[in-house]
PDB file of C-alpha atoms in Angstrom:
ATOM      1  CA  MET A   1     -91.324  27.467 124.155  1.00 41.00           C
ATOM      2  CA  SER A   2     -89.452  28.499 121.012  1.00 45.00           C
ATOM      3  CA  THR A   3     -91.048  28.404 117.586  1.00 58.00           C
ATOM      4  CA  LYS A   4     -89.283  26.409 114.883  1.00 71.00           C
ATOM      5  CA  PRO A   5     -88.280  28.813 112.073  1.00 83.00           C
ATOM      6  CA  LEU A   6     -89.812  28.267 108.647  1.00 84.00           C
ATOM      7  CA  ASN A   7     -87.691  26.856 105.841  1.00 89.00           C
ATOM      8  CA  PRO A   8     -89.556  27.857 102.652  1.00 92.00           C
ATOM      9  CA  GLN A   9     -88.335  26.105  99.502  1.00 93.00           C
ATOM     10  CA  ARG A  10     -89.207  26.637  95.837  1.00 94.00           C
ATOM     11  CA  ARG A  11     -87.815  24.537  92.993  1.00 93.00           C
ATOM     12  CA  VAL A  12     -88.292  24.483  89.240  1.00 93.00           C
ATOM     13  CA  ILE A  13     -88.517  20.997  87.743  1.00 90.00           C
ATOM     14  CA  GLY A  14     -89.077  20.595  84.037  1.00 89.00           C
ATOM     15  CA  GLY A  15     -90.181  24.218  83.727  1.00 91.00           C
ATOM     16  CA  ARG A  16     -92.765  23.776  86.529  1.00 93.00           C
ATOM     17  CA  ALA A  17     -92.403  25.466  89.933  1.00 95.00           C
ATOM     18  CA  VAL A  18     -93.069  23.436  93.080  1.00 95.00           C
ATOM     19  CA  VAL A  19     -93.063  24.646  96.704  1.00 95.00           C
ATOM     20  CA  ASN A  20     -92.908  23.019 100.134  1.00 94.00           C
ATOM     21  CA  ARG A  21     -95.370  23.474 102.991  1.00 93.00           C
ATOM     22  CA  ASP A  22     -93.217  26.069 104.762  1.00 92.00           C
ATOM     23  CA  TRP A  23     -93.342  28.166 101.589  1.00 94.00           C
ATOM     24  CA  ILE A  24     -97.151  27.833 101.661  1.00 93.00           C
ATOM     25  CA  ARG A  25     -97.247  28.896 105.313  1.00 91.00           C
ATOM     26  CA  GLU A  26     -95.016  31.904 104.666  1.00 90.00           C
ATOM     27  CA  PHE A  27     -97.052  32.899 101.600  1.00 90.00           C
ATOM     28  CA  THR A  28    -100.436  32.637 103.343  1.00 87.00           C
ATOM     29  CA  GLY A  29     -99.621  33.202 107.020  1.00 85.00           C
ATOM     30  CA  ALA A  30    -101.378  29.913 107.817  1.00 83.00           C
ATOM     31  CA  SER A  31    -100.620  27.815 110.899  1.00 81.00           C
ATOM     32  CA  VAL A  32     -99.185  24.299 110.769  1.00 82.00           C
ATOM     33  CA  GLY A  33    -102.601  22.748 111.400  1.00 81.00           C
ATOM     34  CA  THR A  34    -104.365  24.885 108.805  1.00 84.00           C
ATOM     35  CA  ALA A  35    -101.862  24.137 106.039  1.00 87.00           C
ATOM     36  CA  ALA A  36    -102.085  20.422 106.850  1.00 87.00           C
ATOM     37  CA  ARG A  37    -105.871  20.477 106.823  1.00 86.00           C
ATOM     38  CA  TRP A  38    -106.041  22.170 103.410  1.00 90.00           C
ATOM     39  CA  TYR A  39    -104.332  19.118 101.985  1.00 91.00           C
ATOM     40  CA  LYS A  40    -106.195  16.597 104.151  1.00 88.00           C
ATOM     41  CA  VAL A  41    -109.650  17.707 102.915  1.00 86.00           C
ATOM     42  CA  ARG A  42    -108.629  18.307  99.292  1.00 87.00           C
ATOM     43  CA  ASP A  43    -111.066  15.658  98.033  1.00 88.00           C
ATOM     44  CA  GLU A  44    -113.911  17.720  99.518  1.00 85.00           C
ATOM     45  CA  GLN A  45    -112.884  20.798  97.524  1.00 87.00           C
ATOM     46  CA  PRO A  46    -114.209  21.597  94.022  1.00 88.00           C
ATOM     47  CA  LYS A  47    -112.082  19.683  91.509  1.00 89.00           C
ATOM     48  CA  GLU A  48    -111.218  22.789  89.475  1.00 90.00           C
ATOM     49  CA  HIS A  49    -109.961  24.606  92.617  1.00 90.00           C
ATOM     50  CA  ARG A  50    -108.487  21.686  94.546  1.00 93.00           C
ATOM     51  CA  HIS A  51    -105.311  21.864  96.615  1.00 95.00           C
ATOM     52  CA  PRO A  52    -102.512  20.195  94.585  1.00 95.00           C
ATOM     53  CA  GLU A  53    -101.363  16.657  95.317  1.00 95.00           C
ATOM     54  CA  LYS A  54     -98.028  16.325  97.084  1.00 94.00           C
ATOM     55  CA  GLU A  55     -94.862  15.197  95.330  1.00 93.00           C
ATOM     56  CA  ARG A  56     -92.019  13.653  97.344  1.00 93.00           C
ATOM     57  CA  ILE A  57     -88.662  15.195  96.383  1.00 92.00           C
ATOM     58  CA  ASP A  58     -85.485  14.449  98.357  1.00 90.00           C
ATOM     59  CA  GLY A  59     -87.527  13.409 101.379  1.00 90.00           C
ATOM     60  CA  THR A  60     -89.696  16.555 101.402  1.00 91.00           C
ATOM     61  CA  ASP A  61     -93.282  17.071 100.225  1.00 93.00           C
ATOM     62  CA  PHE A  62     -93.683  19.648  97.455  1.00 96.00           C
ATOM     63  CA  TYR A  63     -96.783  21.036  95.735  1.00 96.00           C
ATOM     64  CA  ASP A  64     -97.357  22.570  92.323  1.00 95.00           C
ATOM     65  CA  GLU A  65     -97.087  26.343  92.864  1.00 95.00           C
ATOM     66  CA  GLU A  66     -99.486  27.400  90.107  1.00 95.00           C
ATOM     67  CA  GLN A  67    -102.147  24.960  91.307  1.00 94.00           C
ATOM     68  CA  PHE A  68    -101.722  26.105  94.908  1.00 94.00           C
ATOM     69  CA  ARG A  69    -102.054  29.776  93.973  1.00 94.00           C
ATOM     70  CA  ALA A  70    -105.270  28.938  92.107  1.00 93.00           C
ATOM     71  CA  PHE A  71    -106.562  27.004  95.123  1.00 92.00           C
ATOM     72  CA  TYR A  72    -105.710  29.819  97.529  1.00 90.00           C
ATOM     73  CA  THR A  73    -107.379  32.479  95.369  1.00 89.00           C
ATOM     74  CA  TRP A  74    -110.558  30.392  95.327  1.00 88.00           C
ATOM     75  CA  PHE A  75    -110.308  29.701  99.055  1.00 86.00           C
ATOM     76  CA  GLN A  76    -110.004  33.408  99.913  1.00 81.00           C
ATOM     77  CA  GLN A  77    -112.983  34.284  97.727  1.00 79.00           C
ATOM     78  CA  ASP A  78    -115.084  31.460  99.152  1.00 77.00           C
ATOM     79  CA  LYS A  79    -114.121  32.417 102.703  1.00 73.00           C
ATOM     80  CA  ALA A  80    -114.971  36.076 102.184  1.00 67.00           C
ATOM     81  CA  SER A  81    -118.384  35.155 100.757  1.00 66.00           C
ATOM     82  CA  LYS A  82    -119.295  33.510 104.085  1.00 62.00           C
ATOM     83  CA  VAL A  83    -118.777  36.638 106.164  1.00 62.00           C
ATOM     84  CA  LEU A  84    -122.090  37.967 107.430  1.00 63.00           C
ATOM     85  CA  LYS A  85    -123.052  41.495 106.384  1.00 73.00           C
ATOM     86  CA  ALA A  86    -123.652  44.042 109.140  1.00 82.00           C
ATOM     87  CA  ASP A  87    -126.922  45.920 109.520  1.00 86.00           C
ATOM     88  CA  PRO A  88    -126.552  49.365 107.858  1.00 88.00           C
ATOM     89  CA  GLU A  89    -127.637  50.878 111.183  1.00 91.00           C
ATOM     90  CA  LEU A  90    -124.170  50.081 112.543  1.00 90.00           C
ATOM     91  CA  TYR A  91    -122.675  52.863 110.423  1.00 90.00           C
ATOM     92  CA  GLU A  92    -125.457  55.320 111.226  1.00 91.00           C
ATOM     93  CA  LEU A  93    -124.569  55.342 114.927  1.00 92.00           C
ATOM     94  CA  ASN A  94    -121.961  57.578 116.555  1.00 92.00           C
ATOM     95  CA  ALA A  95    -118.630  55.790 116.866  1.00 90.00           C
ATOM     96  CA  GLU A  96    -118.386  56.757 120.543  1.00 93.00           C
ATOM     97  CA  ASP A  97    -121.802  55.322 121.449  1.00 93.00           C
ATOM     98  CA  ILE A  98    -121.869  52.278 123.746  1.00 94.00           C
ATOM     99  CA  VAL A  99    -124.316  49.474 122.933  1.00 94.00           C
ATOM    100  CA  SER A 100    -125.173  46.305 124.823  1.00 94.00           C
ATOM    101  CA  ILE A 101    -123.915  42.874 123.796  1.00 93.00           C
ATOM    102  CA  ASN A 102    -127.467  42.116 122.611  1.00 91.00           C
ATOM    103  CA  LYS A 103    -127.538  45.200 120.377  1.00 93.00           C
ATOM    104  CA  ALA A 104    -124.010  44.495 119.127  1.00 93.00           C
ATOM    105  CA  ALA A 105    -125.078  41.001 118.043  1.00 89.00           C
ATOM    106  CA  ALA A 106    -128.117  42.423 116.231  1.00 90.00           C
ATOM    107  CA  LEU A 107    -126.037  45.090 114.449  1.00 92.00           C
ATOM    108  CA  LEU A 108    -123.609  42.425 113.220  1.00 88.00           C
ATOM    109  CA  ASN A 109    -126.492  40.129 112.201  1.00 83.00           C
ATOM    110  CA  PHE A 110    -125.395  37.378 114.576  1.00 81.00           C
ATOM    111  CA  ASN A 111    -127.964  34.880 115.874  1.00 75.00           C
ATOM    112  CA  GLY A 112    -127.632  36.314 119.367  1.00 80.00           C
ATOM    113  CA  PRO A 113    -125.165  37.447 122.045  1.00 86.00           C
ATOM    114  CA  SER A 114    -123.961  33.861 122.498  1.00 82.00           C
ATOM    115  CA  VAL A 115    -122.112  34.227 119.177  1.00 81.00           C
ATOM    116  CA  ILE A 116    -120.039  37.071 120.609  1.00 87.00           C
ATOM    117  CA  ARG A 117    -119.401  35.058 123.767  1.00 85.00           C
ATOM    118  CA  LYS A 118    -118.179  32.148 121.626  1.00 79.00           C
ATOM    119  CA  TYR A 119    -115.812  34.445 119.735  1.00 77.00           C
ATOM    120  CA  ARG A 120    -114.452  35.844 123.000  1.00 81.00           C
ATOM    121  CA  ARG A 121    -114.029  32.325 124.396  1.00 79.00           C
ATOM    122  CA  ASP A 122    -112.725  30.402 121.383  1.00 71.00           C
ATOM    123  CA  ASN A 123    -110.778  33.108 119.520  1.00 71.00           C
ATOM    124  CA  PRO A 124    -109.198  35.386 122.140  1.00 69.00           C
ATOM    125  CA  ASP A 125    -108.286  38.882 120.869  1.00 74.00           C
ATOM    126  CA  TYR A 126    -110.388  38.460 117.708  1.00 77.00           C
ATOM    127  CA  PHE A 127    -113.518  40.278 118.828  1.00 87.00           C
ATOM    128  CA  PRO A 128    -113.301  43.756 120.455  1.00 90.00           C
ATOM    129  CA  ASP A 129    -113.137  43.938 124.237  1.00 90.00           C
ATOM    130  CA  SER A 130    -116.100  45.138 126.235  1.00 91.00           C
ATOM    131  CA  VAL A 131    -115.656  48.726 127.430  1.00 92.00           C
ATOM    132  CA  GLY A 132    -117.917  48.376 130.451  1.00 90.00           C
ATOM    133  CA  GLU A 133    -121.450  47.371 131.330  1.00 91.00           C
ATOM    134  CA  VAL A 134    -124.876  48.674 130.383  1.00 90.00           C
ATOM    135  CA  GLU A 135    -128.323  47.771 131.643  1.00 89.00           C
ATOM    136  CA  GLY A 136    -129.840  44.775 129.883  1.00 84.00           C
ATOM    137  CA  PRO A 137    -133.503  44.063 129.113  1.00 80.00           C
ATOM    138  CA  THR A 138    -134.068  42.432 132.530  1.00 81.00           C
ATOM    139  CA  GLY A 139    -132.335  45.215 134.445  1.00 83.00           C
ATOM    140  CA  ARG A 140    -129.163  43.149 134.915  1.00 86.00           C
ATOM    141  CA  MET A 141    -125.856  44.738 133.906  1.00 90.00           C
ATOM    142  CA  ILE A 142    -124.439  43.134 130.752  1.00 91.00           C
ATOM    143  CA  PRO A 143    -121.313  43.814 128.633  1.00 92.00           C
ATOM    144  CA  GLY A 144    -121.269  46.950 126.498  1.00 94.00           C
ATOM    145  CA  PHE A 145    -119.258  47.613 123.340  1.00 95.00           C
ATOM    146  CA  ARG A 146    -118.081  50.814 121.663  1.00 94.00           C
ATOM    147  CA  VAL A 147    -119.750  51.284 118.260  1.00 94.00           C
ATOM    148  CA  GLY A 148    -116.471  52.414 116.656  1.00 92.00           C
ATOM    149  CA  ASP A 149    -114.817  49.141 117.723  1.00 92.00           C
ATOM    150  CA  LEU A 150    -117.699  47.174 116.183  1.00 92.00           C
ATOM    151  CA  GLN A 151    -117.365  49.174 112.956  1.00 90.00           C
ATOM    152  CA  ASP A 152    -113.630  48.417 112.798  1.00 88.00           C
ATOM    153  CA  PHE A 153    -114.320  44.746 113.463  1.00 86.00           C
ATOM    154  CA  ASP A 154    -116.882  44.629 110.639  1.00 84.00           C
ATOM    155  CA  ARG A 155    -114.579  46.387 108.161  1.00 81.00           C
ATOM    156  CA  ASN A 156    -111.754  43.984 108.925  1.00 76.00           C
ATOM    157  CA  ARG A 157    -113.825  40.809 108.788  1.00 70.00           C
ATOM    158  CA  THR A 158    -112.369  38.410 106.257  1.00 57.00           C
ATOM    159  CA  GLY A 159    -113.565  35.123 107.744  1.00 54.00           C
ATOM    160  CA  ASP A 160    -110.068  34.389 109.067  1.00 48.00           C
ATOM    161  CA  LYS A 161    -111.295  33.185 112.445  1.00 43.00           C
ATOM    162  CA  LEU A 162    -114.889  32.321 111.762  1.00 39.00           C
ATOM    163  CA  GLY A 163    -116.003  29.130 113.426  1.00 37.00           C
ATOM    164  CA  LYS A 164    -119.510  27.693 113.379  1.00 32.00           C
ATOM    165  CA  ALA A 165    -120.776  30.792 115.176  1.00 31.00           C
ATOM    166  CA  GLY A 166    -121.672  33.578 112.768  1.00 32.00           C
ATOM    167  CA  ARG A 167    -121.494  31.475 109.623  1.00 33.00           C
ATOM    168  CA  ARG A 168    -124.095  30.734 107.022  1.00 34.00           C
ATOM    169  CA  PRO A 169    -125.871  27.380 107.282  1.00 32.00           C
ATOM    170  CA  GLY A 170    -124.556  24.466 105.259  1.00 35.00           C
ATOM    171  CA  PRO A 171    -121.092  22.901 104.774  1.00 35.00           C
ATOM    172  CA  GLN A 172    -118.248  25.150 105.924  1.00 37.00           C
ATOM    173  CA  ASP A 173    -114.481  25.154 105.610  1.00 41.00           C
ATOM    174  CA  GLU A 174    -113.213  24.723 109.142  1.00 40.00           C
ATOM    175  CA  ALA A 175    -109.620  25.785 108.567  1.00 37.00           C
ATOM    176  CA  PRO A 176    -108.954  29.399 109.582  1.00 39.00           C
ATOM    177  CA  VAL A 177    -106.330  31.405 107.728  1.00 40.00           C
ATOM    178  CA  GLY A 178    -104.278  34.312 108.962  1.00 41.00           C
ATOM    179  CA  ARG A 179    -102.052  35.038 111.928  1.00 43.00           C
ATOM    180  CA  PRO A 180    -101.702  32.133 114.376  1.00 48.00           C
ATOM    181  CA  SER A 181    -103.791  32.290 117.538  1.00 59.00           C
ATOM    182  CA  ALA A 182    -102.019  32.701 120.869  1.00 64.00           C
ATOM    183  CA  LEU A 183    -102.507  28.979 121.528  1.00 67.00           C
ATOM    184  CA  GLU A 184    -101.066  28.044 118.124  1.00 67.00           C
ATOM    185  CA  GLU A 185     -97.999  30.182 118.794  1.00 64.00           C
ATOM    186  CA  VAL A 186     -97.158  28.577 122.143  1.00 65.00           C
ATOM    187  CA  LEU A 187     -97.779  25.038 120.826  1.00 70.00           C
ATOM    188  CA  ALA A 188     -96.185  25.615 117.408  1.00 64.00           C
ATOM    189  CA  ALA A 189     -93.056  23.574 118.096  1.00 60.00           C
ATOM    190  CA  GLU A 190     -95.012  20.505 119.200  1.00 64.00           C
ATOM    191  CA  LEU A 191     -97.462  20.882 116.306  1.00 60.00           C
ATOM    192  CA  SER A 192     -94.525  21.056 113.909  1.00 54.00           C
ATOM    193  CA  THR A 193     -93.058  17.773 115.183  1.00 51.00           C
ATOM    194  CA  ARG A 194     -96.427  16.102 114.551  1.00 53.00           C
ATOM    195  CA  ALA A 195     -96.993  17.602 111.101  1.00 47.00           C
ATOM    196  CA  GLY A 196     -95.961  14.408 109.334  1.00 47.00           C
ATOM    197  CA  GLY A 197     -98.708  12.373 110.977  1.00 47.00           C
ATOM    198  CA  GLU A 198    -102.400  12.949 111.546  1.00 51.00           C
ATOM    199  CA  PRO A 199    -102.845  16.759 111.534  1.00 55.00           C
ATOM    200  CA  LEU A 200    -103.818  18.265 114.870  1.00 65.00           C
ATOM    201  CA  THR A 201    -105.093  21.755 115.580  1.00 74.00           C
ATOM    202  CA  ALA A 202    -103.761  23.680 118.554  1.00 77.00           C
ATOM    203  CA  THR A 203    -107.124  23.219 120.291  1.00 80.00           C
ATOM    204  CA  GLN A 204    -107.009  19.445 119.787  1.00 80.00           C
ATOM    205  CA  LEU A 205    -103.450  19.261 121.126  1.00 83.00           C
ATOM    206  CA  ALA A 206    -104.398  21.382 124.137  1.00 85.00           C
ATOM    207  CA  GLU A 207    -107.358  19.074 124.788  1.00 86.00           C
ATOM    208  CA  GLN A 208    -104.986  16.098 124.629  1.00 85.00           C
ATOM    209  CA  TYR A 209    -102.661  17.722 127.179  1.00 85.00           C
ATOM    210  CA  ALA A 210    -105.636  18.478 129.413  1.00 86.00           C
ATOM    211  CA  ALA A 211    -106.883  14.888 129.233  1.00 84.00           C
ATOM    212  CA  GLU A 212    -103.400  13.586 130.129  1.00 83.00           C
ATOM    213  CA  ALA A 213    -103.225  15.939 133.116  1.00 83.00           C
ATOM    214  CA  ILE A 214    -106.676  14.836 134.319  1.00 81.00           C
ATOM    215  CA  GLU A 215    -105.759  11.168 133.972  1.00 78.00           C
ATOM    216  CA  ARG A 216    -102.458  11.714 135.792  1.00 75.00           C
ATOM    217  CA  ASP A 217    -103.437  14.095 138.605  1.00 73.00           C
ATOM    218  CA  GLY A 218    -107.224  14.322 138.529  1.00 75.00           C
ATOM    219  CA  TYR A 219    -109.419  17.292 137.707  1.00 76.00           C
ATOM    220  CA  HIS A 220    -109.451  20.384 139.919  1.00 74.00           C
ATOM    221  CA  PRO A 221    -110.876  23.864 139.226  1.00 75.00           C
ATOM    222  CA  SER A 222    -107.449  25.510 138.850  1.00 77.00           C
ATOM    223  CA  LEU A 223    -106.282  23.036 136.182  1.00 82.00           C
ATOM    224  CA  ALA A 224    -106.718  25.473 133.268  1.00 83.00           C
ATOM    225  CA  ALA A 225    -104.656  28.114 135.053  1.00 81.00           C
ATOM    226  CA  GLU A 226    -101.895  25.570 135.728  1.00 82.00           C
ATOM    227  CA  LEU A 227    -101.821  24.447 132.075  1.00 84.00           C
ATOM    228  CA  SER A 228    -101.691  28.085 130.975  1.00 80.00           C
ATOM    229  CA  VAL A 229     -98.604  28.610 133.157  1.00 76.00           C
ATOM    230  CA  GLN A 230     -96.993  25.336 132.046  1.00 78.00           C
ATOM    231  CA  TYR A 231     -97.506  25.673 128.278  1.00 77.00           C
ATOM    232  CA  GLY A 232     -98.368  29.352 127.807  1.00 77.00           C
ATOM    233  CA  GLY A 233    -101.402  30.830 126.066  1.00 75.00           C
ATOM    234  CA  PRO A 234    -104.588  32.432 127.435  1.00 80.00           C
ATOM    235  CA  GLN A 235    -106.257  30.771 130.419  1.00 80.00           C
ATOM    236  CA  ARG A 236    -109.646  31.006 128.656  1.00 79.00           C
ATOM    237  CA  SER A 237    -108.291  28.812 125.827  1.00 81.00           C
ATOM    238  CA  TRP A 238    -107.174  26.215 128.357  1.00 84.00           C
ATOM    239  CA  GLU A 239    -110.551  26.366 130.122  1.00 84.00           C
ATOM    240  CA  TYR A 240    -112.120  25.429 126.787  1.00 83.00           C
ATOM    241  CA  ALA A 241    -109.606  22.586 126.352  1.00 85.00           C
ATOM    242  CA  VAL A 242    -110.243  21.261 129.867  1.00 85.00           C
ATOM    243  CA  ARG A 243    -114.004  21.346 129.373  1.00 83.00           C
ATOM    244  CA  ASN A 244    -113.679  19.452 126.076  1.00 81.00           C
ATOM    245  CA  ALA A 245    -111.379  16.920 127.717  1.00 82.00           C
ATOM    246  CA  LEU A 246    -113.932  16.296 130.451  1.00 80.00           C
ATOM    247  CA  GLU A 247    -116.658  15.839 127.831  1.00 75.00           C
ATOM    248  CA  HIS A 248    -114.713  13.815 125.248  1.00 69.00           C
ATOM    249  CA  HIS A 249    -112.504  11.681 127.496  1.00 61.00           C
ATOM    250  CA  PRO A 250    -114.787  10.474 130.295  1.00 57.00           C
ATOM    251  CA  ALA A 251    -112.574   7.435 130.896  1.00 51.00           C
ATOM    252  CA  ALA A 252    -109.731   9.797 131.835  1.00 50.00           C
ATOM    253  CA  THR A 253    -111.881  11.664 134.332  1.00 50.00           C
ATOM    254  CA  PRO A 254    -111.477  10.290 137.855  1.00 50.00           C
ATOM    255  CA  ALA A 255    -114.088  10.744 140.513  1.00 47.00           C
ATOM    256  CA  HIS A 256    -114.017  14.163 142.106  1.00 54.00           C
ATOM    257  CA  SER A 257    -116.175  15.957 144.601  1.00 65.00           C
ATOM    258  CA  GLU A 258    -119.779  16.796 143.910  1.00 75.00           C
ATOM    259  CA  ALA A 259    -118.889  20.467 144.322  1.00 76.00           C
ATOM    260  CA  ASP A 260    -116.265  20.175 141.562  1.00 74.00           C
ATOM    261  CA  ARG A 261    -118.718  18.303 139.341  1.00 76.00           C
ATOM    262  CA  ARG A 262    -121.350  21.003 139.788  1.00 82.00           C
ATOM    263  CA  ALA A 263    -118.752  23.720 139.156  1.00 81.00           C
ATOM    264  CA  VAL A 264    -117.837  22.103 135.828  1.00 79.00           C
ATOM    265  CA  ILE A 265    -121.510  21.921 134.820  1.00 83.00           C
ATOM    266  CA  ALA A 266    -122.083  25.519 135.900  1.00 83.00           C
ATOM    267  CA  LEU A 267    -118.987  26.695 134.003  1.00 80.00           C
ATOM    268  CA  ALA A 268    -120.239  25.033 130.823  1.00 78.00           C
ATOM    269  CA  ALA A 269    -123.662  26.640 131.313  1.00 80.00           C
ATOM    270  CA  LEU A 270    -122.095  30.085 131.862  1.00 79.00           C
ATOM    271  CA  ARG A 271    -120.090  29.728 128.664  1.00 75.00           C
ATOM    272  CA  GLU A 272    -123.057  28.530 126.634  1.00 74.00           C
ATOM    273  CA  ARG A 273    -125.907  30.669 128.022  1.00 79.00           C
ATOM    274  CA  GLY A 274    -124.121  33.627 129.536  1.00 80.00           C
ATOM    275  CA  ASP A 275    -124.501  34.899 133.097  1.00 81.00           C
ATOM    276  CA  VAL A 276    -128.278  35.036 132.914  1.00 81.00           C
ATOM    277  CA  ARG A 277    -130.669  35.608 135.793  1.00 85.00           C
ATOM    278  CA  GLY A 278    -132.033  32.400 137.300  1.00 87.00           C
ATOM    279  CA  LEU A 279    -129.177  30.204 136.058  1.00 87.00           C
ATOM    280  CA  ALA A 280    -128.780  28.417 139.405  1.00 88.00           C
ATOM    281  CA  ALA A 281    -132.507  27.633 139.555  1.00 88.00           C
ATOM    282  CA  SER A 282    -132.428  26.294 135.991  1.00 87.00           C
ATOM    283  CA  LEU A 283    -129.465  24.033 136.804  1.00 86.00           C
ATOM    284  CA  ALA A 284    -131.250  22.773 139.911  1.00 85.00           C
ATOM    285  CA  ARG A 285    -134.259  21.785 137.779  1.00 85.00           C
ATOM    286  CA  GLU A 286    -132.073  20.158 135.128  1.00 82.00           C
ATOM    287  CA  HIS A 287    -129.641  18.284 137.376  1.00 81.00           C
ATOM    288  CA  GLY A 288    -131.372  18.001 140.720  1.00 82.00           C
ATOM    289  CA  GLY A 289    -130.426  19.541 144.056  1.00 81.00           C
ATOM    290  CA  SER A 290    -131.353  22.802 145.689  1.00 85.00           C
ATOM    291  CA  PRO A 291    -130.994  26.241 144.067  1.00 86.00           C
ATOM    292  CA  ASP A 292    -128.713  27.274 146.956  1.00 86.00           C
ATOM    293  CA  VAL A 293    -126.260  24.475 146.144  1.00 86.00           C
ATOM    294  CA  TRP A 294    -126.262  25.425 142.484  1.00 87.00           C
ATOM    295  CA  SER A 295    -125.901  29.101 143.360  1.00 89.00           C
ATOM    296  CA  ARG A 296    -122.614  28.229 145.058  1.00 86.00           C
ATOM    297  CA  ALA A 297    -121.587  26.246 141.963  1.00 87.00           C
ATOM    298  CA  VAL A 298    -122.389  29.206 139.684  1.00 87.00           C
ATOM    299  CA  ASN A 299    -120.362  31.515 141.934  1.00 86.00           C
ATOM    300  CA  ALA A 300    -117.428  29.081 141.774  1.00 81.00           C
ATOM    301  CA  ALA A 301    -117.716  29.002 137.969  1.00 80.00           C
ATOM    302  CA  ARG A 302    -117.752  32.813 137.877  1.00 80.00           C
ATOM    303  CA  ARG A 303    -114.469  32.857 139.788  1.00 74.00           C
ATOM    304  CA  LEU A 304    -112.976  30.460 137.227  1.00 67.00           C
ATOM    305  CA  THR A 305    -113.950  32.735 134.337  1.00 62.00           C
ATOM    306  CA  ASP A 306    -112.801  35.882 136.151  1.00 58.00           C
ATOM    307  CA  PRO A 307    -110.103  34.967 138.728  1.00 47.00           C
ATOM    308  CA  THR A 308    -109.883  38.633 139.866  1.00 46.00           C
ATOM    309  CA  SER A 309    -113.490  38.681 141.090  1.00 44.00           C
TER     310      SER A 309
END
């Protein structure tokens, strides 16, 4: 799917410079959805730093350049202030050391390893890859990360892809800034055609496509892989979209086998809790059925998250 080229425009009217949204995107590197959201939530921004109001000129929306630059400077500063500070111990360790996902979360002052799992799931390629496995506190092998990679990640943190995970409590700006995600890139053309209406993020559009596919053909465990092939983008991003579609569009979800239903529940639990010991037994207590049945569901979910296993 080709990406529509930007057409940045800047005009001077009465001694005042105005710019269009493509100019804003080129200047900031923001995606279609992000640039649209900045304007959509302008009333929630501090009045003295607010995104400028649009002005319609020759059928195109323009924005006061000076006001936008002031808004963007404030936005960058506010965004950077929300980045968590790493524990000084991170820089006392040898860069070649390997630490567990639990230790990595502690060094980065995250609330727990689930934060890293959320980054790996929701923002592919943002957080460093695991370099292997190390023994966890229960004796189970868990992901390990190179300290040097964690140091690089911390130095480069600007808040560009921060979601709810890893942020300070309280109101947050939800619009990420920076290079488009892989999902945004493959859906850019469709997002661009919808930019004049209600702004959609790439994740919301992917969820919409997933819901339409479920309504049309029914849910099946390989749906995320099929959507990844059809539209492009990482399979893990489509797994997230499919799971959200199943949760948010129950009317579009036809009846499917009990095994499929349990696999969906197990997949959600794996994503949320991690591959912890006793997961099948916990699901059996929470949803009924035998641990053996849920063990098979957990194994099916593992294959969905790692098709090579």
